[in-house]
């Protein structure tokens, strides 16, 4: 029996969790990155604030799609149709991202939101459940570009044991089924592990269905 099947290097076993390693080849990753840059020209990255405390996130964010996920001190976590700083409507979701959803989501309607997370060295994303979408059953599809990230995923209670895996550039993760309600986050981004982004760092896209069709 190999080490892997003996559980020394365990595969994540949560119903509805899929880690599609190397799903996007380098050419597609480069095209996706160009499209991200196109979106960010119209909807620049900004640093959101936590609800109530007003504490700044360590990562930068933007969105494309009819709806974008935003957070600030007074309004809290929510979806809205415009950029919180420019007040302009979010740009459309590029076709290439819609195609990824079409291939992996197994869901009849298209995503309405694509959140863009940008990590520089030393930034992380605390453990959370994606729970701000009225549509609770559609999966969330995530695309990783750039440096490796240490991702954790646990159960539906914050204290449940967590499993960790490395997300590499071109990996796609699907959180559907029970995994849709699982706590997850990014512990760290490992510098110098990819040269896709000229200055290093990592970009993650999460595609979501927000409204109940
Ligand atoms: C990230 N990802 O990879 C953060 N959420 O930067 C998420 O928070 C996430 O990977 C829902 C579904 C998949 C994810
Ligand atoms: Fe998430």
XYZ file of N, CA, C and O and ligand atoms in Angstrom:
867
model
N 0.847 -1.200 0.000
C 0.000 0.000 0.000
C 0.882 1.250 0.000
O 1.868 1.313 0.736
N 0.547 2.210 -0.832
C 1.376 3.427 -0.891
C 1.121 4.302 0.328
O 0.113 4.156 1.012
N 2.062 5.186 0.600
C 1.899 6.135 1.703
C 0.593 6.904 1.556
O -0.134 7.122 2.508
N 0.320 7.291 0.301
C -0.861 8.106 0.053
C -2.130 7.364 0.474
O -2.968 7.904 1.189
N -2.242 6.101 0.061
C -3.475 5.392 0.395
C -3.511 4.985 1.864
O -4.551 4.671 2.401
N -2.330 5.016 2.535
C -2.337 4.775 3.985
C -2.680 6.025 4.763
O -2.569 6.054 5.983
N -2.970 7.093 4.036
C -3.455 8.284 4.717
C -2.359 9.197 5.234
O -2.638 10.167 5.897
N -1.095 8.900 4.899
C -0.017 9.801 5.327
C -0.172 11.133 4.588
O 0.036 12.189 5.150
N -0.524 11.065 3.321
C -0.819 12.260 2.547
C -2.288 12.128 2.162
O -2.617 11.603 1.122
N -3.146 12.563 3.069
C -4.564 12.276 2.898
C -5.176 13.142 1.806
O -4.835 14.304 1.667
N -6.069 12.572 1.068
C -6.919 13.328 0.151
C -8.049 13.921 0.980
O -8.502 13.303 1.933
N -8.478 15.109 0.617
C -9.584 15.716 1.350
C -10.854 14.915 1.063
O -11.199 14.689 -0.082
N -11.509 14.465 2.132
C -12.720 13.668 1.961
C -13.899 14.393 2.589
O -14.258 14.115 3.724
N -14.424 15.354 1.892
C -15.623 16.050 2.347
C -16.578 15.988 1.162
O -16.176 16.314 0.041
N -17.792 15.570 1.400
C -18.741 15.419 0.287
C -18.895 16.777 -0.416
O -19.109 17.788 0.224
N -18.744 16.770 -1.733
C -18.915 18.001 -2.508
C -17.646 18.813 -2.677
O -17.651 19.822 -3.363
N -16.540 18.368 -2.076
C -15.262 19.075 -2.225
C -14.480 18.469 -3.374
O -14.229 17.267 -3.411
N -14.086 19.303 -4.315
C -13.261 18.819 -5.427
C -12.054 19.718 -5.590
O -12.203 20.947 -5.657
N -10.878 19.117 -5.669
C -9.651 19.863 -5.969
C -9.158 19.383 -7.324
O -8.656 18.256 -7.446
N -9.329 20.212 -8.351
C -8.930 19.840 -9.705
C -7.539 20.409 -9.944
O -7.381 21.589 -10.288
N -6.535 19.574 -9.697
C -5.144 20.033 -9.759
C -4.714 20.239 -11.198
O -4.980 19.389 -12.055
N -4.087 21.380 -11.463
C -3.576 21.668 -12.804
C -4.671 21.732 -13.855
O -4.436 21.402 -15.008
N -5.863 22.163 -13.448
C -7.004 22.167 -14.383
C -6.755 23.111 -15.564
O -7.148 22.823 -16.693
N -6.119 24.260 -15.300
C -5.854 25.232 -16.376
C -4.376 25.171 -16.760
O -3.510 25.329 -15.897
N -4.102 24.948 -18.053
C -2.686 24.933 -18.448
C -2.131 26.360 -18.458
O -2.881 27.328 -18.312
N -0.813 26.472 -18.652
C -0.142 27.757 -18.500
C -0.709 28.821 -19.450
O -0.881 29.987 -19.066
N -1.030 28.406 -20.677
C -1.594 29.351 -21.652
C -2.918 29.922 -21.170
O -3.171 31.110 -21.274
N -3.761 29.039 -20.657
C -5.074 29.472 -20.167
C -4.896 30.360 -18.928
O -5.575 31.373 -18.772
N -3.951 29.984 -18.062
C -3.683 30.822 -16.880
C -3.284 32.233 -17.312
O -3.740 33.221 -16.734
N -2.422 32.313 -18.344
C -1.973 33.637 -18.814
C -3.144 34.429 -19.374
O -3.274 35.628 -19.119
N -4.010 33.740 -20.132
C -5.187 34.437 -20.694
C -6.114 34.908 -19.573
O -6.641 36.014 -19.614
N -6.310 34.053 -18.565
C -7.167 34.444 -17.433
C -6.582 35.666 -16.727
O -7.314 36.592 -16.363
N -5.260 35.679 -16.559
C -4.613 36.800 -15.875
C -4.808 38.096 -16.671
O -5.093 39.153 -16.097
N -4.695 38.005 -18.008
C -4.932 39.195 -18.837
C -6.351 39.707 -18.640
O -6.585 40.909 -18.565
N -7.295 38.774 -18.552
C -8.690 39.183 -18.356
C -8.893 39.807 -16.985
O -9.653 40.762 -16.844
N -8.203 39.278 -15.987
C -8.269 39.885 -14.648
C -7.754 41.323 -14.733
O -8.386 42.251 -14.216
N -6.629 41.510 -15.421
C -6.085 42.867 -15.532
C -7.058 43.796 -16.250
O -7.213 44.956 -15.868
N -7.742 43.276 -17.279
C -8.765 44.068 -17.982
C -9.873 44.502 -17.035
O -10.311 45.661 -17.059
N -10.313 43.581 -16.188
C -11.363 43.911 -15.206
C -10.845 44.978 -14.232
O -11.533 45.956 -13.928
N -9.591 44.794 -13.759
C -9.064 45.687 -12.715
C -8.796 47.107 -13.222
O -8.765 48.043 -12.433
N -8.627 47.246 -14.567
C -8.507 48.603 -15.126
C -9.798 49.381 -14.900
O -9.781 50.580 -14.662
N -10.916 48.671 -14.979
C -12.223 49.340 -14.810
C -12.678 49.336 -13.361
O -13.399 50.229 -12.918
N -12.311 48.301 -12.632
C -12.754 48.142 -11.232
C -11.519 47.860 -10.385
O -11.180 46.705 -10.121
N -10.797 48.914 -9.964
C -9.511 48.723 -9.277
C -9.632 47.953 -7.967
O -10.681 47.999 -7.307
N -8.548 47.258 -7.609
C -8.486 46.581 -6.310
C -8.652 47.613 -5.203
O -8.164 48.736 -5.318
N -9.353 47.238 -4.158
C -9.470 48.109 -2.979
C -9.353 47.222 -1.745
O -9.448 45.991 -1.843
N -9.138 47.837 -0.584
C -8.970 47.058 0.644
C -10.250 47.182 1.485
O -10.530 48.263 2.017
N -11.028 46.106 1.579
C -12.277 46.180 2.353
C -12.009 46.260 3.854
O -10.897 45.965 4.305
N -13.029 46.637 4.599
C -12.976 46.681 6.063
C -13.948 45.664 6.650
O -15.003 45.402 6.081
N -13.578 45.145 7.815
C -14.441 44.197 8.527
C -15.675 44.914 9.059
O -15.582 46.079 9.460
N -16.802 44.172 9.115
C -17.998 44.734 9.747
C -17.708 45.102 11.206
O -16.896 44.438 11.859
N -18.379 46.107 11.707
C -18.304 46.567 13.118
C -16.947 47.130 13.520
O -16.837 48.305 13.817
N -15.874 46.291 13.475
C -14.567 46.783 13.950
C -13.970 47.799 12.971
O -13.194 48.661 13.363
N -14.315 47.657 11.695
C -13.727 48.537 10.682
C -12.276 48.207 10.381
O -11.601 48.928 9.645
N -11.805 47.074 10.926
C -10.421 46.652 10.690
C -10.215 46.338 9.203
O -11.092 45.749 8.565
N -9.065 46.732 8.670
C -8.807 46.495 7.245
C -8.476 45.025 6.981
O -7.771 44.394 7.769
N -8.971 44.482 5.872
C -8.540 43.167 5.399
C -7.057 43.255 5.026
O -6.588 44.326 4.637
N -6.346 42.116 5.087
C -4.962 42.175 4.594
C -4.924 41.967 3.085
O -3.977 42.377 2.430
N -5.955 41.351 2.504
C -5.954 41.153 1.051
C -6.728 42.284 0.373
O -7.522 42.980 1.006
N -6.467 42.445 -0.917
C -7.184 43.438 -1.728
C -8.244 42.707 -2.539
O -8.074 41.529 -2.859
N -9.312 43.410 -2.882
C -10.412 42.768 -3.610
C -10.968 43.645 -4.725
O -10.856 44.865 -4.684
N -11.581 42.994 -5.694
C -12.461 43.640 -6.650
C -13.446 42.561 -7.122
O -13.432 41.442 -6.585
N -14.289 42.888 -8.077
C -15.287 41.932 -8.565
C -15.565 42.182 -10.030
O -15.337 43.288 -10.546
N -16.133 41.175 -10.684
C -16.834 41.392 -11.928
C -18.135 40.598 -11.848
O -18.288 39.734 -10.986
N -19.086 40.960 -12.728
C -20.401 40.309 -12.699
C -21.494 41.290 -12.319
O -21.218 42.432 -11.953
N -22.736 40.834 -12.403
C -23.875 41.708 -12.060
C -23.818 42.108 -10.595
O -24.296 43.173 -10.210
N -23.263 41.230 -9.762
C -23.159 41.495 -8.329
C -21.725 41.282 -7.871
O -21.030 40.417 -8.398
N -21.314 42.054 -6.895
C -19.967 41.874 -6.327
C -20.065 41.802 -4.818
O -20.912 42.458 -4.203
N -19.181 40.988 -4.222
C -19.164 40.850 -2.760
C -18.328 41.988 -2.183
O -17.192 42.208 -2.618
N -18.880 42.707 -1.230
C -18.149 43.809 -0.587
C -18.332 43.727 0.922
O -19.223 43.032 1.423
N -17.470 44.435 1.646
C -17.589 44.501 3.102
C -17.122 45.875 3.564
O -16.124 46.388 3.059
N -17.848 46.461 4.493
C -17.345 47.658 5.161
C -17.890 47.732 6.583
O -18.683 46.877 7.001
N -17.415 48.724 7.327
C -17.688 48.817 8.755
C -19.198 48.868 9.033
O -19.709 48.114 9.857
N -19.911 49.732 8.323
C -21.324 49.947 8.643
C -22.263 49.001 7.917
O -23.244 48.543 8.493
N -21.957 48.687 6.645
C -22.886 47.867 5.857
C -22.641 46.374 5.999
O -23.480 45.559 5.628
N -21.473 45.979 6.511
C -21.155 44.562 6.668
C -20.946 43.852 5.336
O -20.746 44.496 4.299
N -20.986 42.520 5.398
C -20.810 41.689 4.204
C -22.077 41.753 3.365
O -23.178 41.562 3.880
N -21.933 41.960 2.075
C -23.112 41.989 1.209
C -22.709 41.920 -0.262
O -21.535 42.031 -0.595
N -23.701 41.763 -1.116
C -23.508 41.860 -2.561
C -24.119 43.163 -3.039
O -25.194 43.554 -2.579
N -23.434 43.835 -3.943
C -24.010 45.029 -4.576
C -23.529 45.116 -6.022
O -22.535 44.497 -6.393
N -24.247 45.934 -6.816
C -24.011 45.942 -8.262
C -22.898 46.898 -8.687
O -22.585 46.983 -9.864
N -22.300 47.627 -7.717
C -21.306 48.647 -8.103
C -20.097 48.635 -7.166
O -20.174 48.169 -6.017
N -18.989 49.163 -7.681
C -17.736 49.261 -6.927
C -17.907 50.260 -5.776
O -18.419 51.361 -5.992
N -17.492 49.905 -4.567
C -17.757 50.785 -3.422
C -16.994 52.109 -3.472
O -17.405 53.067 -2.823
N -15.908 52.176 -4.228
C -15.148 53.433 -4.283
C -15.457 54.230 -5.543
O -15.728 55.419 -5.474
N -15.445 53.576 -6.718
C -15.727 54.325 -7.959
C -17.229 54.531 -8.152
O -17.636 55.372 -8.945
N -18.060 53.727 -7.493
C -19.530 53.710 -7.636
C -19.980 53.256 -9.026
O -21.149 53.364 -9.377
N -19.036 52.759 -9.857
C -19.374 52.282 -11.213
C -19.862 50.833 -11.134
O -19.400 50.076 -10.271
N -20.761 50.449 -12.056
C -21.179 49.031 -12.107
C -19.953 48.132 -12.320
O -19.009 48.545 -12.997
N -19.971 46.926 -11.757
C -18.861 45.986 -11.976
C -18.795 45.613 -13.454
O -19.845 45.469 -14.102
N -17.594 45.400 -14.013
C -17.484 44.903 -15.394
C -18.085 43.488 -15.503
O -18.242 42.804 -14.496
N -18.391 43.095 -16.734
C -18.963 41.758 -16.953
C -17.931 40.666 -16.623
O -16.726 40.902 -16.679
N -18.435 39.483 -16.297
C -17.543 38.327 -16.085
C -17.017 37.870 -17.453
O -17.824 37.587 -18.351
N -15.689 37.811 -17.641
C -15.151 37.358 -18.930
C -15.653 35.954 -19.289
O -15.829 35.102 -18.416
N -15.838 35.769 -20.599
C -16.377 34.506 -21.110
C -15.572 33.296 -20.631
O -16.142 32.248 -20.295
N -14.260 33.442 -20.589
C -13.403 32.306 -20.190
C -13.745 31.827 -18.775
O -13.678 30.623 -18.497
N -14.117 32.751 -17.890
C -14.455 32.350 -16.516
C -15.821 31.647 -16.513
O -16.013 30.669 -15.787
N -16.740 32.160 -17.343
C -18.066 31.524 -17.428
C -17.933 30.095 -17.951
O -18.659 29.194 -17.540
N -16.959 29.921 -18.857
C -16.751 28.579 -19.421
C -16.232 27.609 -18.366
O -16.610 26.437 -18.356
N -15.353 28.088 -17.492
C -14.845 27.217 -16.418
C -16.029 26.774 -15.547
O -16.193 25.590 -15.247
N -16.862 27.730 -15.153
C -18.069 27.411 -14.369
C -18.898 26.362 -15.105
O -19.343 25.365 -14.525
N -19.119 26.596 -16.411
C -19.944 25.688 -17.215
C -19.407 24.268 -17.188
O -20.167 23.299 -17.202
N -18.085 24.126 -17.129
C -17.492 22.789 -17.170
C -17.486 22.111 -15.807
O -17.578 20.895 -15.726
N -17.327 22.873 -14.729
C -17.112 22.203 -13.430
C -18.249 22.344 -12.422
O -18.296 21.579 -11.453
N -19.147 23.330 -12.622
C -20.096 23.630 -11.530
C -21.258 22.646 -11.455
O -21.838 22.460 -10.390
N -21.632 22.029 -12.591
C -22.797 21.151 -12.600
C -24.012 21.882 -12.024
O -24.689 21.394 -11.121
N -24.260 23.083 -12.536
C -25.346 23.920 -12.050
C -26.013 24.558 -13.273
O -25.307 24.985 -14.190
N -27.360 24.640 -13.315
C -28.029 25.042 -14.560
C -27.953 26.528 -14.915
O -28.189 26.884 -16.066
N -27.643 27.384 -13.969
C -27.623 28.827 -14.275
C -26.198 29.369 -14.104
O -25.400 28.793 -13.365
N -25.898 30.489 -14.785
C -24.524 31.020 -14.725
C -24.235 31.744 -13.415
O -25.158 32.134 -12.696
N -22.957 31.951 -13.108
C -22.609 32.718 -11.907
C -22.953 34.191 -12.115
O -22.916 34.687 -13.238
N -23.277 34.867 -11.030
C -23.586 36.307 -11.100
C -22.473 37.144 -10.515
O -22.432 38.360 -10.714
N -21.595 36.517 -9.739
C -20.529 37.249 -9.066
C -19.213 36.529 -9.262
O -19.153 35.296 -9.202
N -18.169 37.303 -9.502
C -16.813 36.767 -9.497
C -15.982 37.694 -8.627
O -15.677 38.819 -9.017
N -15.654 37.199 -7.432
C -14.827 37.962 -6.494
C -13.363 37.731 -6.852
O -12.951 36.594 -7.093
N -12.604 38.804 -6.912
C -11.165 38.734 -7.190
C -10.427 39.065 -5.894
O -10.583 40.168 -5.364
N -9.681 38.099 -5.367
C -8.866 38.312 -4.164
C -7.413 38.429 -4.586
O -6.920 37.578 -5.333
N -6.711 39.442 -4.086
C -5.293 39.614 -4.420
C -4.448 39.555 -3.153
O -4.653 40.337 -2.228
N -3.508 38.602 -3.122
C -2.655 38.361 -1.956
C -1.239 38.783 -2.280
O -0.674 38.339 -3.286
N -0.659 39.604 -1.442
C 0.780 39.839 -1.554
C 1.440 39.022 -0.446
O 0.754 38.385 0.368
N 2.764 39.066 -0.409
C 3.506 38.283 0.580
C 3.010 38.619 1.991
O 2.825 39.798 2.313
N 2.774 37.596 2.795
C 2.408 37.836 4.196
C 0.924 38.073 4.442
O 0.532 38.287 5.576
N 0.101 38.027 3.387
C -1.335 38.231 3.616
C -2.055 36.890 3.682
O -1.572 35.882 3.165
N -3.195 36.888 4.362
C -3.967 35.650 4.486
C -5.462 35.965 4.543
O -5.854 37.133 4.611
N -6.246 34.903 4.543
C -7.696 35.055 4.601
C -8.197 34.134 5.709
O -8.044 32.912 5.628
N -8.763 34.717 6.744
C -9.203 33.948 7.913
C -10.293 32.945 7.570
O -10.962 33.036 6.535
N -10.472 31.988 8.477
C -11.437 30.920 8.270
C -12.858 31.488 8.204
O -13.252 32.271 9.054
N -13.601 31.075 7.189
C -14.957 31.608 6.988
C -15.793 30.594 6.223
O -15.255 29.652 5.635
N -17.107 30.816 6.241
C -18.014 30.079 5.361
C -18.584 31.108 4.401
O -18.910 32.218 4.809
N -18.678 30.766 3.119
C -19.326 31.668 2.168
C -20.829 31.533 2.412
O -21.436 30.535 2.019
N -21.413 32.522 3.090
C -22.804 32.370 3.550
C -23.652 33.595 3.233
O -24.737 33.741 3.777
N -23.173 34.474 2.367
C -23.908 35.715 2.101
C -24.788 35.616 0.858
O -25.370 36.600 0.432
N -24.855 34.406 0.272
C -25.619 34.228 -0.962
C -26.999 33.654 -0.616
O -27.067 32.591 0.021
N -28.081 34.306 -1.049
C -29.405 33.703 -0.863
C -29.461 32.285 -1.471
O -30.124 31.411 -0.929
N -28.738 32.077 -2.582
C -28.662 30.741 -3.184
C -27.648 29.904 -2.406
O -26.442 30.101 -2.540
N -28.143 28.986 -1.594
C -27.275 28.213 -0.694
C -26.798 26.904 -1.305
O -25.966 26.216 -0.719
N -27.373 26.512 -2.424
C -27.080 25.176 -2.950
C -26.135 25.177 -4.135
O -25.448 24.182 -4.379
N -26.071 26.286 -4.873
C -25.124 26.328 -5.994
C -23.710 26.239 -5.442
O -23.415 26.782 -4.380
N -22.808 25.560 -6.157
C -21.430 25.480 -5.671
C -20.721 26.825 -5.809
O -21.194 27.705 -6.531
N -19.606 26.971 -5.109
C -18.687 28.077 -5.360
C -17.471 27.473 -6.056
O -16.963 26.429 -5.626
N -17.051 28.098 -7.151
C -15.920 27.603 -7.944
C -14.760 28.582 -7.798
O -14.950 29.784 -7.990
N -13.600 28.073 -7.435
C -12.441 28.943 -7.214
C -11.304 28.598 -8.162
O -11.037 27.430 -8.445
N -10.636 29.641 -8.659
C -9.513 29.506 -9.590
C -8.299 30.189 -8.970
O -8.399 31.334 -8.534
N -7.172 29.488 -8.905
C -5.949 30.040 -8.321
C -4.945 30.406 -9.408
O -4.700 29.618 -10.322
N -4.345 31.587 -9.280
C -3.325 32.068 -10.220
C -2.149 32.626 -9.429
O -2.349 33.404 -8.492
N -0.940 32.234 -9.786
C 0.244 32.794 -9.119
C 0.802 31.865 -8.061
O 0.712 30.640 -8.171
N 1.363 32.474 -7.010
C 2.085 31.684 -6.006
C 1.194 30.662 -5.296
O -0.022 30.854 -5.161
N 1.838 29.596 -4.802
C 1.141 28.552 -4.039
C 0.490 29.151 -2.795
O 1.048 30.065 -2.177
N -0.647 28.569 -2.416
C -1.314 28.991 -1.187
C -1.587 27.767 -0.329
O -1.906 26.688 -0.839
N -1.448 27.938 0.977
C -1.830 26.882 1.919
C -3.296 27.128 2.272
O -3.639 28.143 2.887
N -4.151 26.205 1.837
C -5.608 26.311 1.993
C -6.032 25.351 3.090
O -5.516 24.238 3.167
N -6.939 25.772 3.971
C -7.488 24.814 4.935
C -8.992 24.705 4.736
O -9.658 25.656 4.315
N -9.490 23.509 5.003
C -10.932 23.280 4.946
C -11.296 22.340 6.084
O -10.575 21.389 6.389
N -12.405 22.675 6.782
C -12.837 21.879 7.921
C -14.281 21.449 7.751
O -14.671 20.998 6.669
N -15.051 21.611 8.801
C -16.453 21.226 8.745
C -17.353 22.442 8.900
O -16.904 23.575 8.746
N -18.617 22.191 9.243
C -19.572 23.296 9.311
C -19.500 24.055 10.639
O -20.150 25.075 10.801
N -18.718 23.544 11.602
C -18.442 24.299 12.830
C -16.995 24.769 12.793
O -16.106 24.003 12.408
N -16.782 25.993 13.268
C -15.447 26.576 13.212
C -14.392 25.686 13.883
O -13.245 25.622 13.459
N -14.814 24.984 14.959
C -13.851 24.185 15.736
C -13.583 22.805 15.131
O -12.709 22.086 15.615
N -14.307 22.427 14.084
C -14.085 21.101 13.480
C -12.640 20.981 12.994
O -12.033 21.986 12.606
N -12.098 19.749 13.005
C -10.712 19.575 12.547
C -10.544 20.050 11.104
O -11.458 19.905 10.281
N -9.378 20.596 10.824
C -9.107 21.143 9.489
C -8.101 20.271 8.763
O -7.184 19.724 9.374
N -8.285 20.192 7.464
C -7.302 19.543 6.609
C -6.661 20.632 5.763
O -7.307 21.625 5.443
N -5.395 20.435 5.407
C -4.695 21.454 4.630
C -4.231 20.917 3.297
O -3.881 19.735 3.185
N -4.227 21.769 2.283
C -3.674 21.383 0.991
C -3.081 22.608 0.326
O -3.374 23.737 0.726
N -2.237 22.361 -0.663
C -1.600 23.459 -1.400
C -2.402 23.714 -2.673
O -2.660 22.783 -3.440
N -2.788 24.970 -2.869
C -3.417 25.368 -4.132
C -2.352 26.003 -5.007
O -1.716 26.976 -4.610
N -2.186 25.436 -6.212
C -1.167 25.927 -7.148
C -1.835 26.690 -8.280
O -3.039 26.548 -8.515
N -1.024 27.453 -8.981
C -1.524 28.206 -10.129
C -2.161 27.242 -11.126
O -1.542 26.241 -11.503
N -3.392 27.534 -11.521
C -4.102 26.681 -12.468
C -5.015 25.677 -11.808
O -5.796 25.004 -12.484
N -4.950 25.565 -10.471
C -5.858 24.650 -9.764
C -7.259 25.274 -9.671
O -7.398 26.490 -9.524
N -8.253 24.411 -9.728
C -9.644 24.831 -9.553
C -10.214 24.034 -8.376
O -9.953 22.833 -8.256
N -10.926 24.729 -7.497
C -11.575 24.066 -6.364
C -13.079 24.292 -6.488
O -13.517 25.392 -6.819
N -13.844 23.231 -6.256
C -15.302 23.352 -6.245
C -15.786 23.028 -4.836
O -15.452 21.972 -4.290
N -16.528 23.962 -4.240
C -17.176 23.690 -2.954
C -18.668 23.553 -3.231
O -19.366 24.551 -3.406
N -19.130 22.306 -3.291
C -20.551 22.028 -3.489
C -21.022 21.122 -2.366
O -20.241 20.780 -1.469
N -22.276 20.729 -2.418
C -22.799 19.779 -1.431
C -22.520 20.231 -0.015
O -22.659 21.408 0.322
N -22.077 19.282 0.838
C -21.794 19.610 2.236
C -20.620 20.580 2.351
O -20.569 21.412 3.259
N -19.674 20.476 1.413
C -18.482 21.343 1.458
C -18.843 22.819 1.296
O -18.089 23.694 1.714
N -19.994 23.086 0.724
C -20.453 24.469 0.533
C -20.610 25.190 1.875
O -20.543 26.407 1.942
N -20.834 24.409 2.949
C -21.036 24.998 4.283
C -19.819 24.804 5.182
O -19.887 24.993 6.391
N -18.704 24.412 4.583
C -17.493 24.129 5.375
C -16.663 25.401 5.578
O -16.518 26.219 4.659
N -16.095 25.522 6.782
C -15.127 26.594 7.037
C -13.876 26.352 6.208
O -13.422 25.206 6.056
N -13.329 27.428 5.661
C -12.112 27.335 4.847
C -11.408 28.681 4.863
O -12.012 29.699 5.218
N -10.143 28.702 4.460
C -9.394 29.952 4.410
C -7.993 29.713 3.880
O -7.623 28.580 3.553
N -7.239 30.800 3.795
C -5.860 30.743 3.296
C -4.919 31.104 4.439
O -4.986 32.213 4.970
N -4.052 30.160 4.826
C -3.112 30.385 5.932
C -1.913 31.217 5.501
O -1.409 32.032 6.254
N -1.426 30.933 4.295
C -0.271 31.695 3.810
C -0.095 31.502 2.317
O -0.573 30.523 1.737
N 0.581 32.479 1.716
C 0.961 32.391 0.309
C 2.469 32.238 0.305
O 3.165 32.916 1.057
N 2.962 31.289 -0.488
C 4.386 30.952 -0.434
C 5.138 31.709 -1.535
O 4.951 31.413 -2.721
N 5.964 32.683 -1.144
C 6.636 33.530 -2.134
C 7.552 32.737 -3.053
O 8.123 31.720 -2.643
N 7.657 33.181 -4.282
C 8.632 32.608 -5.217
C 8.272 31.247 -5.763
O 9.134 30.536 -6.271
N 6.997 30.852 -5.681
C 6.627 29.508 -6.142
C 6.012 29.511 -7.544
O 5.736 28.451 -8.097
N 5.772 30.698 -8.110
C 5.225 30.783 -9.473
C 5.739 32.071 -10.090
O 5.938 33.049 -9.373
N 5.962 32.071 -11.416
C 6.281 33.375 -12.000
C 5.194 33.878 -12.923
O 5.428 34.728 -13.769
N 3.975 33.401 -12.697
C 2.855 33.886 -13.521
C 2.611 35.386 -13.299
O 2.427 36.134 -14.257
N 2.585 35.811 -12.044
C 2.375 37.240 -11.758
C 3.741 37.920 -11.717
O 4.598 37.505 -10.936
N 3.928 38.943 -12.524
C 5.248 39.584 -12.633
C 5.857 39.965 -11.278
O 7.021 39.703 -11.021
N 5.065 40.511 -10.377
C 5.628 40.909 -9.085
C 5.468 39.855 -7.998
O 5.671 40.145 -6.813
N 5.078 38.643 -8.358
C 4.782 37.616 -7.357
C 3.409 37.835 -6.760
O 2.665 38.721 -7.167
N 3.063 37.007 -5.783
C 1.742 37.100 -5.149
C 0.758 36.131 -5.774
O 1.134 35.266 -6.582
N -0.480 36.262 -5.380
C -1.498 35.295 -5.809
C -2.816 35.999 -6.059
O -3.182 36.912 -5.311
N -3.502 35.558 -7.085
C -4.865 36.027 -7.352
C -5.787 34.826 -7.311
O -5.466 33.753 -7.850
N -6.907 34.984 -6.615
C -7.912 33.926 -6.573
C -9.237 34.500 -7.058
O -9.634 35.596 -6.676
N -9.903 33.728 -7.921
C -11.232 34.117 -8.399
C -12.231 33.172 -7.757
O -11.999 31.959 -7.747
N -13.326 33.697 -7.225
C -14.410 32.795 -6.808
C -15.675 33.187 -7.543
O -16.138 34.325 -7.461
N -16.225 32.207 -8.244
C -17.444 32.391 -9.027
C -18.620 31.891 -8.211
O -18.579 30.774 -7.682
N -19.637 32.726 -8.095
C -20.791 32.359 -7.267
C -22.110 32.698 -7.946
O -22.250 33.718 -8.592
N -23.074 31.845 -7.714
C -24.475 32.135 -8.002
C -25.038 32.793 -6.759
O -24.894 32.229 -5.655
N -25.620 33.958 -6.849
C -26.060 34.691 -5.654
C -27.569 34.560 -5.445
O -28.025 34.211 -4.356
N -28.343 34.866 -6.487
C -29.800 34.855 -6.347
C -30.362 33.479 -6.674
O -29.737 32.704 -7.418
N -31.516 33.188 -6.123
C -32.187 31.925 -6.419
C -32.928 32.098 -7.737
O -33.759 32.982 -7.861
N -32.541 31.302 -8.730
C -33.099 31.479 -10.088
C -34.587 31.170 -10.100
O -35.039 30.278 -9.393
C -8.784 31.785 -1.832
N -10.970 31.014 -1.377
O -8.514 30.730 -2.393
C -9.985 31.926 -0.979
N -14.406 30.246 -1.068
O -8.062 32.774 -1.945
C -12.189 30.964 -0.831
O -12.503 31.669 0.109
C -13.147 30.031 -1.395
O -11.514 28.730 -2.522
C -15.358 29.442 -1.553
C -15.060 28.391 -2.388
C -13.772 28.140 -2.731
C -12.780 28.967 -2.231
Fe -14.544 31.443 0.683
